[in-house]
mmCIF file of C-alpha atoms in Angstrom:
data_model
loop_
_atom_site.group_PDB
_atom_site.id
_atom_site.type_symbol
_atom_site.label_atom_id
_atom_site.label_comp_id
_atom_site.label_asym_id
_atom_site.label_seq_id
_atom_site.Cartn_x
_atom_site.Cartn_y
_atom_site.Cartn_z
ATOM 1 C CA UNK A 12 120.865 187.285 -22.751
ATOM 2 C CA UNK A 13 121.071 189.244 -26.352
ATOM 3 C CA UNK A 14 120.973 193.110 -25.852
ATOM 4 C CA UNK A 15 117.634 192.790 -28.263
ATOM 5 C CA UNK A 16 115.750 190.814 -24.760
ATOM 6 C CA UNK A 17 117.706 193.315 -21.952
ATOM 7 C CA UNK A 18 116.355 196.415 -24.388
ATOM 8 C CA UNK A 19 112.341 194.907 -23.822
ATOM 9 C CA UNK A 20 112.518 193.801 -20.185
ATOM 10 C CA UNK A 21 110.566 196.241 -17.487
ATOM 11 C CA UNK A 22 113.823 197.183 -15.811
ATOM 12 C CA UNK A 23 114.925 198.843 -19.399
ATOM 13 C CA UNK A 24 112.052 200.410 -20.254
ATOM 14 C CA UNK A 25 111.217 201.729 -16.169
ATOM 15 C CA UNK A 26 114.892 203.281 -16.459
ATOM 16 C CA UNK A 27 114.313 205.106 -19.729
ATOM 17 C CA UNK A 28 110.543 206.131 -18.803
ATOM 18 C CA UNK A 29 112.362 208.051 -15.365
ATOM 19 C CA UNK A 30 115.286 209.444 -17.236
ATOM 20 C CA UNK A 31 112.596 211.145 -19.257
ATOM 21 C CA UNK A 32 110.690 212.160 -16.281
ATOM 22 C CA UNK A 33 113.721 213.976 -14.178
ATOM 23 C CA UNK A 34 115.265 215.513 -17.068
ATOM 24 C CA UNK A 35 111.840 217.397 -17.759
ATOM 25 C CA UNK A 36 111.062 218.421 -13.901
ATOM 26 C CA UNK A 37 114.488 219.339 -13.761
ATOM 27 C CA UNK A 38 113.988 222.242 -16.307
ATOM 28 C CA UNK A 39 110.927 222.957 -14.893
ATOM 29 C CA UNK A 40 112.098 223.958 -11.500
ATOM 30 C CA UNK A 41 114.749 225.774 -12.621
ATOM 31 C CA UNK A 42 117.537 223.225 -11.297
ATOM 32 C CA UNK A 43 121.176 224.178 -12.390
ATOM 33 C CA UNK A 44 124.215 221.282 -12.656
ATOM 34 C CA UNK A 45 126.316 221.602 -9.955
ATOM 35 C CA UNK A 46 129.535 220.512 -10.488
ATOM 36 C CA UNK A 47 130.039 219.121 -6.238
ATOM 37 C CA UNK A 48 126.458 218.716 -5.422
ATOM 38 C CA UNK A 49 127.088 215.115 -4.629
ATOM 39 C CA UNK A 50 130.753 214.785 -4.172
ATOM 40 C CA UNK A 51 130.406 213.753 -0.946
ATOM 41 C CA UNK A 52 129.344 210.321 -2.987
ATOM 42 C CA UNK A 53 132.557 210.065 -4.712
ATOM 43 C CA UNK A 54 134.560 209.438 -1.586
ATOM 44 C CA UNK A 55 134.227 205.766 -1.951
ATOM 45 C CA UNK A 56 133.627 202.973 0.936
ATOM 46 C CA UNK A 57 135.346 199.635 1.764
ATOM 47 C CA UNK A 58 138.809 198.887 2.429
ATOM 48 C CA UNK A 59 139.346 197.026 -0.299
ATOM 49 C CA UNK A 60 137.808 198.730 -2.918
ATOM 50 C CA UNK A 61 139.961 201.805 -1.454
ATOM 51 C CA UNK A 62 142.957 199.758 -1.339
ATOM 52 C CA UNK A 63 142.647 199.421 -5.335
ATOM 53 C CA UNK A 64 142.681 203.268 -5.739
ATOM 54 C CA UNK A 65 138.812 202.876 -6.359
ATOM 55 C CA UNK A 66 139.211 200.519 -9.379
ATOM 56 C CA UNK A 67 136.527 198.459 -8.104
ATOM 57 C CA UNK A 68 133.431 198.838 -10.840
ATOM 58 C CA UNK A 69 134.483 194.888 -12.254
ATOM 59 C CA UNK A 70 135.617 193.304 -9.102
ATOM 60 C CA UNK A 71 132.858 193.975 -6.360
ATOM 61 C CA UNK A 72 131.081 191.120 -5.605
ATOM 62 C CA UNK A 73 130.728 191.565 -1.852
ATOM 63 C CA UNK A 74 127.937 193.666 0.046
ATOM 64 C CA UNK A 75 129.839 197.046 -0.944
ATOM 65 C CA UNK A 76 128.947 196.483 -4.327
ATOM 66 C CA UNK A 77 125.820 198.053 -3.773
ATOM 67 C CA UNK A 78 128.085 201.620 -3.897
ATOM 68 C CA UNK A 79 130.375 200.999 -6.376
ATOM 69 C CA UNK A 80 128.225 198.819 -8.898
ATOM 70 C CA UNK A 81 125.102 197.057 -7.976
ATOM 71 C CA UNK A 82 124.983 194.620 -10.157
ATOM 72 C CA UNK A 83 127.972 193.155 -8.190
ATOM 73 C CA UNK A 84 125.496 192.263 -5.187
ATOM 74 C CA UNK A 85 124.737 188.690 -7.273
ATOM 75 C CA UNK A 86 127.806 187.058 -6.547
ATOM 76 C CA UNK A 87 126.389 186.921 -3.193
ATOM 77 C CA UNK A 88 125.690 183.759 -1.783
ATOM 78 C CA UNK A 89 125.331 184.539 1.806
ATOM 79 C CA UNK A 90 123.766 187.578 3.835
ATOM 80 C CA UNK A 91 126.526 189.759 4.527
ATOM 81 C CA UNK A 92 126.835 193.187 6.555
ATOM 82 C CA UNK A 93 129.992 195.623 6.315
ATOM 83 C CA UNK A 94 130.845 198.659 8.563
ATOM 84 C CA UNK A 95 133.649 201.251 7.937
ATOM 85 C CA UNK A 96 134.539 204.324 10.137
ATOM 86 C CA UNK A 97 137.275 206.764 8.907
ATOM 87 C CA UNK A 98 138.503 210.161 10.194
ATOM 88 C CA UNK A 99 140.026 212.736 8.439
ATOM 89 C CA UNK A 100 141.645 216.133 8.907
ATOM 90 C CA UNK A 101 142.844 215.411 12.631
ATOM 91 C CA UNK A 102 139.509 213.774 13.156
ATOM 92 C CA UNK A 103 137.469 217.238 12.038
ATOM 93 C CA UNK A 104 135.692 215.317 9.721
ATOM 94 C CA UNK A 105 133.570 211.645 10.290
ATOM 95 C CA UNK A 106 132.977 209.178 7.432
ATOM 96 C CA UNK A 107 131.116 206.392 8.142
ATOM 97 C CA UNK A 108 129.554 203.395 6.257
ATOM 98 C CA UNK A 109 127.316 200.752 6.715
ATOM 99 C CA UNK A 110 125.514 198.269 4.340
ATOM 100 C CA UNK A 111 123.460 194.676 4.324
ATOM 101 C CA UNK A 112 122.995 192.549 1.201
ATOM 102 C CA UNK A 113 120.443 189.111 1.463
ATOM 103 C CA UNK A 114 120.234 186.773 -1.571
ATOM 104 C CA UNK A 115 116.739 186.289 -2.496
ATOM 105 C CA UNK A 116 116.174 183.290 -4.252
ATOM 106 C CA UNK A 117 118.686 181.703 -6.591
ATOM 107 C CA UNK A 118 119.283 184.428 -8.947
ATOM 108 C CA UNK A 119 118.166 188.212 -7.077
ATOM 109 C CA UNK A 120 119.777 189.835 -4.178
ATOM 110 C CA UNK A 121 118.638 192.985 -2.105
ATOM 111 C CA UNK A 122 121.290 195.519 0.032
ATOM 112 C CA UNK A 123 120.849 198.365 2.001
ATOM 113 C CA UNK A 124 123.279 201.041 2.269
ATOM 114 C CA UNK A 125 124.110 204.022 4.647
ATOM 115 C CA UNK A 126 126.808 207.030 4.242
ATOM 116 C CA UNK A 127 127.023 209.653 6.571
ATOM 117 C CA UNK A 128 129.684 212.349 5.942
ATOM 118 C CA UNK A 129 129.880 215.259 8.918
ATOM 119 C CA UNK A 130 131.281 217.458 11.166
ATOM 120 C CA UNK A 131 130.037 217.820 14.447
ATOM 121 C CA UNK A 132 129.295 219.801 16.894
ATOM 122 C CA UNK A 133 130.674 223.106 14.851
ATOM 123 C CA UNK A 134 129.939 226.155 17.277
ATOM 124 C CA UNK A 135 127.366 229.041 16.709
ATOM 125 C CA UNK A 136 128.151 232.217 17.858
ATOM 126 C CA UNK A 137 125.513 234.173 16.130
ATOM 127 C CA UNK A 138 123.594 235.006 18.901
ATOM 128 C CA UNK A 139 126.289 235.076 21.593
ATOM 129 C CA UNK A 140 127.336 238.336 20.934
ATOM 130 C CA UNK A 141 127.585 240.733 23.543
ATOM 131 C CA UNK A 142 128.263 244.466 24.824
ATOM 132 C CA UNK A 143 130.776 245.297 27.649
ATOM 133 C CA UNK A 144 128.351 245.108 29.798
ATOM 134 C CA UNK A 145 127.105 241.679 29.047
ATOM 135 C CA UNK A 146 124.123 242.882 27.533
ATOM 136 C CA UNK A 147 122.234 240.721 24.530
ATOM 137 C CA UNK A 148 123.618 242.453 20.972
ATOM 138 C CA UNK A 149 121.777 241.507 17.804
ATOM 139 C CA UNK A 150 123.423 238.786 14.973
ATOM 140 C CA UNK A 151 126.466 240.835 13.163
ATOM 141 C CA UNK A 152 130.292 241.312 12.876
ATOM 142 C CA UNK A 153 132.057 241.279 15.844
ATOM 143 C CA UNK A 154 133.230 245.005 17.036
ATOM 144 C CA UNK A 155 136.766 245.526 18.756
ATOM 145 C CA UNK A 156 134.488 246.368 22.247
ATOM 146 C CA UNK A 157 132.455 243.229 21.233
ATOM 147 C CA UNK A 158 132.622 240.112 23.504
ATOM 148 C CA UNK A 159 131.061 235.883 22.913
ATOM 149 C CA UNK A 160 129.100 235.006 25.877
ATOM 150 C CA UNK A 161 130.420 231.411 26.273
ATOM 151 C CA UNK A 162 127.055 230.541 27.581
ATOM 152 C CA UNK A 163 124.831 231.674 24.782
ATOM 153 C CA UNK A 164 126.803 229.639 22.057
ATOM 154 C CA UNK A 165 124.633 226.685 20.467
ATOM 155 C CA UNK A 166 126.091 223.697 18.405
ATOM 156 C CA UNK A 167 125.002 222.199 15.192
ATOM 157 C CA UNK A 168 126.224 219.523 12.755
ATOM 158 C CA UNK A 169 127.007 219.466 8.788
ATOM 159 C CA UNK A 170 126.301 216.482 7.700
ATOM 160 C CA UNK A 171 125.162 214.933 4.246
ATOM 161 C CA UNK A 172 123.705 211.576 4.210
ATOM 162 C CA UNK A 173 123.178 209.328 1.579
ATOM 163 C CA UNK A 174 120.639 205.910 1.579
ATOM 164 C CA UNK A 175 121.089 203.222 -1.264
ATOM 165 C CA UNK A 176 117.738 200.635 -1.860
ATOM 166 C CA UNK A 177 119.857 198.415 -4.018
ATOM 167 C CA UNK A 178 118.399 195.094 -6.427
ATOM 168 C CA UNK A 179 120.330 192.910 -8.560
ATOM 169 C CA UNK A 180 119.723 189.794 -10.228
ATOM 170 C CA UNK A 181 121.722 187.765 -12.276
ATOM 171 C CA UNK A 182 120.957 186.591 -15.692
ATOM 172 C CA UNK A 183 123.293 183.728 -16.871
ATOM 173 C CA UNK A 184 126.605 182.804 -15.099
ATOM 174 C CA UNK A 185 128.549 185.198 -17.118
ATOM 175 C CA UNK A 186 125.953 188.696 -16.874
ATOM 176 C CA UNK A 187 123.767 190.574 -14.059
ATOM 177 C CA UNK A 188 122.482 193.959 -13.866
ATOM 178 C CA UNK A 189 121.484 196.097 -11.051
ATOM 179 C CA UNK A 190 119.903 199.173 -9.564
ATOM 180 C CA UNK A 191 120.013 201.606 -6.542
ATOM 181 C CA UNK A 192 117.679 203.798 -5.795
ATOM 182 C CA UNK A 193 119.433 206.341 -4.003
ATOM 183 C CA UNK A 194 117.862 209.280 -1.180
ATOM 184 C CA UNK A 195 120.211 212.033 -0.046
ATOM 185 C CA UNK A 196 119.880 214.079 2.602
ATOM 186 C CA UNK A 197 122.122 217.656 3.582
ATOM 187 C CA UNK A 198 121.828 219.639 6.187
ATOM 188 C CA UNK A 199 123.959 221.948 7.363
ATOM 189 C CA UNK A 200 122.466 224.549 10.738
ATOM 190 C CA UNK A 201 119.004 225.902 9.476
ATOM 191 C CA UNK A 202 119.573 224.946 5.841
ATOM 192 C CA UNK A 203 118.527 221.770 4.831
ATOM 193 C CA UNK A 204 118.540 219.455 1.046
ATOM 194 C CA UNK A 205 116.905 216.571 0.197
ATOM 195 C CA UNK A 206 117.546 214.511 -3.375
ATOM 196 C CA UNK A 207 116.518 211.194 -5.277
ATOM 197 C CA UNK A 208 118.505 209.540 -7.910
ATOM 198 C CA UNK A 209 119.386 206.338 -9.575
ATOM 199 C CA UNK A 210 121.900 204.004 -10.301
ATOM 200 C CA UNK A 211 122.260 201.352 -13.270
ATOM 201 C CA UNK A 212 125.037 198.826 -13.546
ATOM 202 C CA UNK A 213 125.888 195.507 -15.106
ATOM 203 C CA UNK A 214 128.798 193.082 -14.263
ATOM 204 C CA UNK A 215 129.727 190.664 -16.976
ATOM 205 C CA UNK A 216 132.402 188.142 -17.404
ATOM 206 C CA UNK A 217 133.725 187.733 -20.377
ATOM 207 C CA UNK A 218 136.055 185.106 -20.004
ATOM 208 C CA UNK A 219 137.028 183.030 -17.065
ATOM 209 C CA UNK A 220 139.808 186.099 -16.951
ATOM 210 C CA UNK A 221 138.210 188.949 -17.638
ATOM 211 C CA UNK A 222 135.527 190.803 -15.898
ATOM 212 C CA UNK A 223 134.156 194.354 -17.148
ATOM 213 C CA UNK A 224 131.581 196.565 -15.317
ATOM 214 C CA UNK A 225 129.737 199.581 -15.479
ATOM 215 C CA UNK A 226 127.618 201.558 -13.144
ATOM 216 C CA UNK A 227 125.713 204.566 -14.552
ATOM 217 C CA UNK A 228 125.762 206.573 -11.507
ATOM 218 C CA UNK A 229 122.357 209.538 -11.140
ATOM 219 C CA UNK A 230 121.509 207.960 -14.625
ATOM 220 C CA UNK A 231 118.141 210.508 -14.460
ATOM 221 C CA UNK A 232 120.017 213.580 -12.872
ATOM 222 C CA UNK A 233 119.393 213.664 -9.796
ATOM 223 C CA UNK A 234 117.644 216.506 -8.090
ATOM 224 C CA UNK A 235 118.637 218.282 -4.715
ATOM 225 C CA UNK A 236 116.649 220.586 -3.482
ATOM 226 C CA UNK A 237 116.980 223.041 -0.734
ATOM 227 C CA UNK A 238 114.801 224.398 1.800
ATOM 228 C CA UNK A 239 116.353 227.808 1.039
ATOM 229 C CA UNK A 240 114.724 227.336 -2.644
ATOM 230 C CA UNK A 241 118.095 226.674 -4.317
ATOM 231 C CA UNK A 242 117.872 223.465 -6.661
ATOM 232 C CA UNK A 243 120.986 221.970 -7.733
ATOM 233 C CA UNK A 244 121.272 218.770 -10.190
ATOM 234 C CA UNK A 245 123.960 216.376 -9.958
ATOM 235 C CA UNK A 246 124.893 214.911 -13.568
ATOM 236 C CA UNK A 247 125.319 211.322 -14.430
ATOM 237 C CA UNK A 248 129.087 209.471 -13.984
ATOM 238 C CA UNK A 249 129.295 206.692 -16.037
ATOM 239 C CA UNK A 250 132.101 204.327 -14.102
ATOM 240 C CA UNK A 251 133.419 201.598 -16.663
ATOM 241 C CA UNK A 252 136.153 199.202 -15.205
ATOM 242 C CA UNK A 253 137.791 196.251 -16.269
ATOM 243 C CA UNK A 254 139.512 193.395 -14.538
ATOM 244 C CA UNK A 255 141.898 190.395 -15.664
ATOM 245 C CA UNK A 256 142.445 187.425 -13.241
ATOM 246 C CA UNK A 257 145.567 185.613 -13.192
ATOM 247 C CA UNK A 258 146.873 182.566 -11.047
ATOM 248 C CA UNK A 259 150.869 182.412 -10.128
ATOM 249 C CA UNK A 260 152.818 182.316 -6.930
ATOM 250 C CA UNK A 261 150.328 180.286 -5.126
ATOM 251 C CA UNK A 262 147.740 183.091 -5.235
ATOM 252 C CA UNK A 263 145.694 185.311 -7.559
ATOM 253 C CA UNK A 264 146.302 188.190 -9.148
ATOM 254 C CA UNK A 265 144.194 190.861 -9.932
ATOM 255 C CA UNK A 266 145.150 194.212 -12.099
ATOM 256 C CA UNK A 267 142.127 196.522 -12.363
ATOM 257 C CA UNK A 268 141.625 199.400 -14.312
ATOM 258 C CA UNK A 269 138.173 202.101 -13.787
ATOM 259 C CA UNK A 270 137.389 205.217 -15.851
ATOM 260 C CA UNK A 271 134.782 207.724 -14.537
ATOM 261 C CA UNK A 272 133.407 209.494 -17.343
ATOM 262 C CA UNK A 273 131.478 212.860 -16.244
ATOM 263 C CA UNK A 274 129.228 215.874 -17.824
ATOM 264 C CA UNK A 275 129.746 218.390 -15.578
ATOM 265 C CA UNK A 276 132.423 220.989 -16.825
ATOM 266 C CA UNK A 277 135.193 220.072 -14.422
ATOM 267 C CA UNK A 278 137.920 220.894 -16.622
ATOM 268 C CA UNK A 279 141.478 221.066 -14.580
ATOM 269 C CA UNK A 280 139.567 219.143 -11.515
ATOM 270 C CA UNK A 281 139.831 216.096 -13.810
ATOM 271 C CA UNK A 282 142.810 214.028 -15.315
ATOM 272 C CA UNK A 283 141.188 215.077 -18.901
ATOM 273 C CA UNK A 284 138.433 216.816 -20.445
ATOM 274 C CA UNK A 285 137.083 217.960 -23.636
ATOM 275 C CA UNK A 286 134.530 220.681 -23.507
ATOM 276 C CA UNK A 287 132.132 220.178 -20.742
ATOM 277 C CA UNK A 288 132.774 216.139 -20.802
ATOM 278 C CA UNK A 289 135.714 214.715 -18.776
ATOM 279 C CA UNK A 290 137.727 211.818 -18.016
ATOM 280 C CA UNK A 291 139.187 210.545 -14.452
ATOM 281 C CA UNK A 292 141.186 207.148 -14.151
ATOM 282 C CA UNK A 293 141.396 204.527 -11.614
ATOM 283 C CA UNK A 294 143.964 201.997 -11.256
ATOM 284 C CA UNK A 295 144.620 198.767 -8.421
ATOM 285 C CA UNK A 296 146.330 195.884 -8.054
ATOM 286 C CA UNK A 297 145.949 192.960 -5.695
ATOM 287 C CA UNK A 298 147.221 189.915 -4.518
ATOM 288 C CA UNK A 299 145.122 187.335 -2.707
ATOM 289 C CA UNK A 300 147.446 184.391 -1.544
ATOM 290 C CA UNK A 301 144.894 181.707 -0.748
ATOM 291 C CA UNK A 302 142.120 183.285 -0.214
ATOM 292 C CA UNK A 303 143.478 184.275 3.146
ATOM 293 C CA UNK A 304 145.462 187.188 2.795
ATOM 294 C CA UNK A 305 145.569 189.972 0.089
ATOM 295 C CA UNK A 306 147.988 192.557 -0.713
ATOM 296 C CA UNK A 307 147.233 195.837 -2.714
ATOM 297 C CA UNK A 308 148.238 199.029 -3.938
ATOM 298 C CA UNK A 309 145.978 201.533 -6.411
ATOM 299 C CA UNK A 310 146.094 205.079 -7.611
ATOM 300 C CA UNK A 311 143.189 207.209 -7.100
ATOM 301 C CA UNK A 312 141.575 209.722 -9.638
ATOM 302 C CA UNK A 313 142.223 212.195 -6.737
ATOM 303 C CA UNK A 314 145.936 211.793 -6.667
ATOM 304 C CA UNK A 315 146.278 209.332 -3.921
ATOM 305 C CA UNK A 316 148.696 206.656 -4.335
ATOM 306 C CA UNK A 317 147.133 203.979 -1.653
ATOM 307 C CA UNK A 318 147.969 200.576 -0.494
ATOM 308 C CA UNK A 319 145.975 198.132 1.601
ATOM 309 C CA UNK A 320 145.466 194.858 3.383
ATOM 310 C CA UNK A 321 143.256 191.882 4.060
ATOM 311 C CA UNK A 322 142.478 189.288 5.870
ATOM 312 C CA UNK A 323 139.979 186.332 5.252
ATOM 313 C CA UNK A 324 138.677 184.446 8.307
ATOM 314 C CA UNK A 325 135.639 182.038 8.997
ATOM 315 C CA UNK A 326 132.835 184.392 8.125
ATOM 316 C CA UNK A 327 134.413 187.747 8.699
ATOM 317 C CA UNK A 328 136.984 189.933 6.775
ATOM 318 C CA UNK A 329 138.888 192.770 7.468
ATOM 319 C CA UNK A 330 140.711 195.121 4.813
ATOM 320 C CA UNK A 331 142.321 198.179 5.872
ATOM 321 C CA UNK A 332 143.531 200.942 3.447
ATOM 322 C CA UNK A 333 146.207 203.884 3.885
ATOM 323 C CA UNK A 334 146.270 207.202 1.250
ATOM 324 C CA UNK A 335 148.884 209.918 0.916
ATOM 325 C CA UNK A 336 147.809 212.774 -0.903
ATOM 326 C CA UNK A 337 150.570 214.022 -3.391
ATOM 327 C CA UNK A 338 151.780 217.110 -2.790
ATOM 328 C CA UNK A 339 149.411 218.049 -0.400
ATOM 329 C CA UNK A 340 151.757 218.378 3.254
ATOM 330 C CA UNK A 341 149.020 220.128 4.953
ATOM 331 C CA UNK A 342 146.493 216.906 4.510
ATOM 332 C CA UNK A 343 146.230 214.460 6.627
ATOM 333 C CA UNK A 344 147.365 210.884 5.512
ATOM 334 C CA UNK A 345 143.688 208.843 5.628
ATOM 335 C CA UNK A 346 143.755 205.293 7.395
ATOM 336 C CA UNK A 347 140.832 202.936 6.939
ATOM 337 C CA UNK A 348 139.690 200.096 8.071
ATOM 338 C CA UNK A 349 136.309 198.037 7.438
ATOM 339 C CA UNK A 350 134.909 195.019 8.609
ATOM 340 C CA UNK A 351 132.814 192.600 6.956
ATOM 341 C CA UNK A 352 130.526 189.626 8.430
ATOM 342 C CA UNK A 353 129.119 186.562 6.723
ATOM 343 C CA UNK A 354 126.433 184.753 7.512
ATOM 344 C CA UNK A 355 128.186 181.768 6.156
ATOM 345 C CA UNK A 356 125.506 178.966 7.199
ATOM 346 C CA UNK A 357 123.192 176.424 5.259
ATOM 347 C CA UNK A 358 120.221 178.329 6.462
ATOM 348 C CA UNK A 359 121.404 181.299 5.011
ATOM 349 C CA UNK A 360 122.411 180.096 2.021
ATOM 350 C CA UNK A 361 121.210 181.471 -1.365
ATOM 351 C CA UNK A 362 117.857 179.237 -2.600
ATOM 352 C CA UNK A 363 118.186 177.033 -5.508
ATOM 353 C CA UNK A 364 115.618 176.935 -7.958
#
């Protein structure tokens, strides 16, 4: 397919129309780029693709690729479902993941994705405060003759959700494109946010070696708006990754490199910036010994030098992942550890024409 035919199909020109559309109701509501809006996003899913440091935007071709590059979700040829739980910070913090990808005829595909990030149960003392007498005070600062009634503290959560609608279809052997359309939801006690953005990606292999991808992540902007009547916009990432296949030791090996470019004025948060426009790198490496076992190791655009493991069985995989933060002794080093299921039978199978 000639970039002259992908520039006049529907998909093209519905992207283009809506990146028109959010940029001017954007300015018109007075929404301001924020540069961690969405960063909850960034965090990543799959222990594979977390294994490889995040240096996933060429290689996913499973049901995760509906996060980390839609157009990925082709290469299925079977249903597929993948869950992920992780716990960080002494378990202060839950992350958990959960996604479903069908084959529709024999060239589309449509997933369904889930991320919750949160931390429960956080006490509110607000309205427990009391006199030495145990009488009712109003909400304020705590006084030295102050006391918390135990039984008039409440509990909420902070939690930010995210919901992916994903489509992909695949064009020849060698290219596919794909789309999410993406709902976010934050809340955090009375304060609540709710968003809508999109993603754009294409997978396309160049060679039988050589794989590139991209996945144009809140391509329009995406809005979040608050209930408090703050609007925040979170700016497009452009992920670009590469990936060269090569056969030796009885297995396959798999060097991957991804580059996140951002708009958003990070400056020292990044690995390199110019003006408000900066640069973060991804880098992974694995080793899948006939197709049964894999090895890997990546380095994160966060600092985090990880390694990983899988396992390939009859219709079900598990990877697990394990990052150290550099320099950081206070943090917690992250284990994960997701499962995914295949519906690996003839009835399932993806239709032929």
């Amino acid at each position: 397919m000639s970039i002259r035919s992908f520039i006049r199909t529907p998909f093209f020109i519905a992207v283009t129309i809506g990146m028109g559309l959010a940029a001017r109701s954007g300015s018109a509501i007075g929404a301001t780029p924020a540069k961690y809006a969405g960063e909850f996003l960034a965090i990543g899913v799959g222990g594979r693709a977390l294994g490889l440091g995040g240096a996933y935007a060429a290689l996913a071709n499973d049901v995760t690729a509906g996060y980390w590059n839609p157009a990925g979700l082709s290469a299925l040829m079977y249903p597929q479902v993948s869950l992920m739980h992780d716990e960080q910070f002494g378990g202060l913090v839950n992350y958990d993941y959960g996604a479903a990808a069908i084959p529709v005829g024999p060239q589309s595909t449509i997933g369904l994705s889930l991320i919750r990030l949160g931390v429960d149960n956080i006490p509110d003392t607000r309205n427990a405060r009391v006199d030495a007498n145990g009488n009712p005070l109003p909400p304020g600062e705590l006084q030295p003759e102050d006391r918390i009634d135990p039984s008039r503290v409440t509990y909420f959560n902070s939690a930010d959700w995210a919901l992916f609608f994903s489509y992909s279809k695949k064009i020849s052997e060698q290219f596919s494109y794909g789309a999410n359309l993406k709902l976010i939801r934050r809340e955090n006690a009375e304060a609540t946010a709710t968003g809508i953005g999109f993603d754009v990606g294409a997978r396309w292999s160049a060679t039988d070696r050589l794989i590139v991808g991209a996945n144009f992540q809140d391509l329009t902007t995406t809005l979040v708006a608050w209930n408090t009547g703050t609007n925040e916009l979170i700016t497009p990432t452009l992920k670009l990754g590469s990936a060269y296949l090569v056969d030796a030791l009885g297995g396959r090996f798999a060097p991957a490199v991804d580059a996140d470019f951002r708009f958003d004025n990070r400056r020292s948060a990044s690995n390199f910036h110019v003006g408000r426009a900066s640069l973060d790198l991804h880098s992974g490496l694995e080793f899948a010994f006939q197709n049964l076992v894999a090895l890997r190791a990546g380095y994160s655009d966060i600092g985090t030098f990880n390694v990983g493991a899988g396992i390939h069985l009859p219709k079900f995989d598990i990877d697990y992942s394990f990052a150290r933060f550099n320099g950081a002794d206070m943090l917690d080093e992250t284990h994960r550890i997701s499962l995914t299921f295949t519906l690996e039978a003839a009835q399932f199978q993806r239709g032929s024409e």
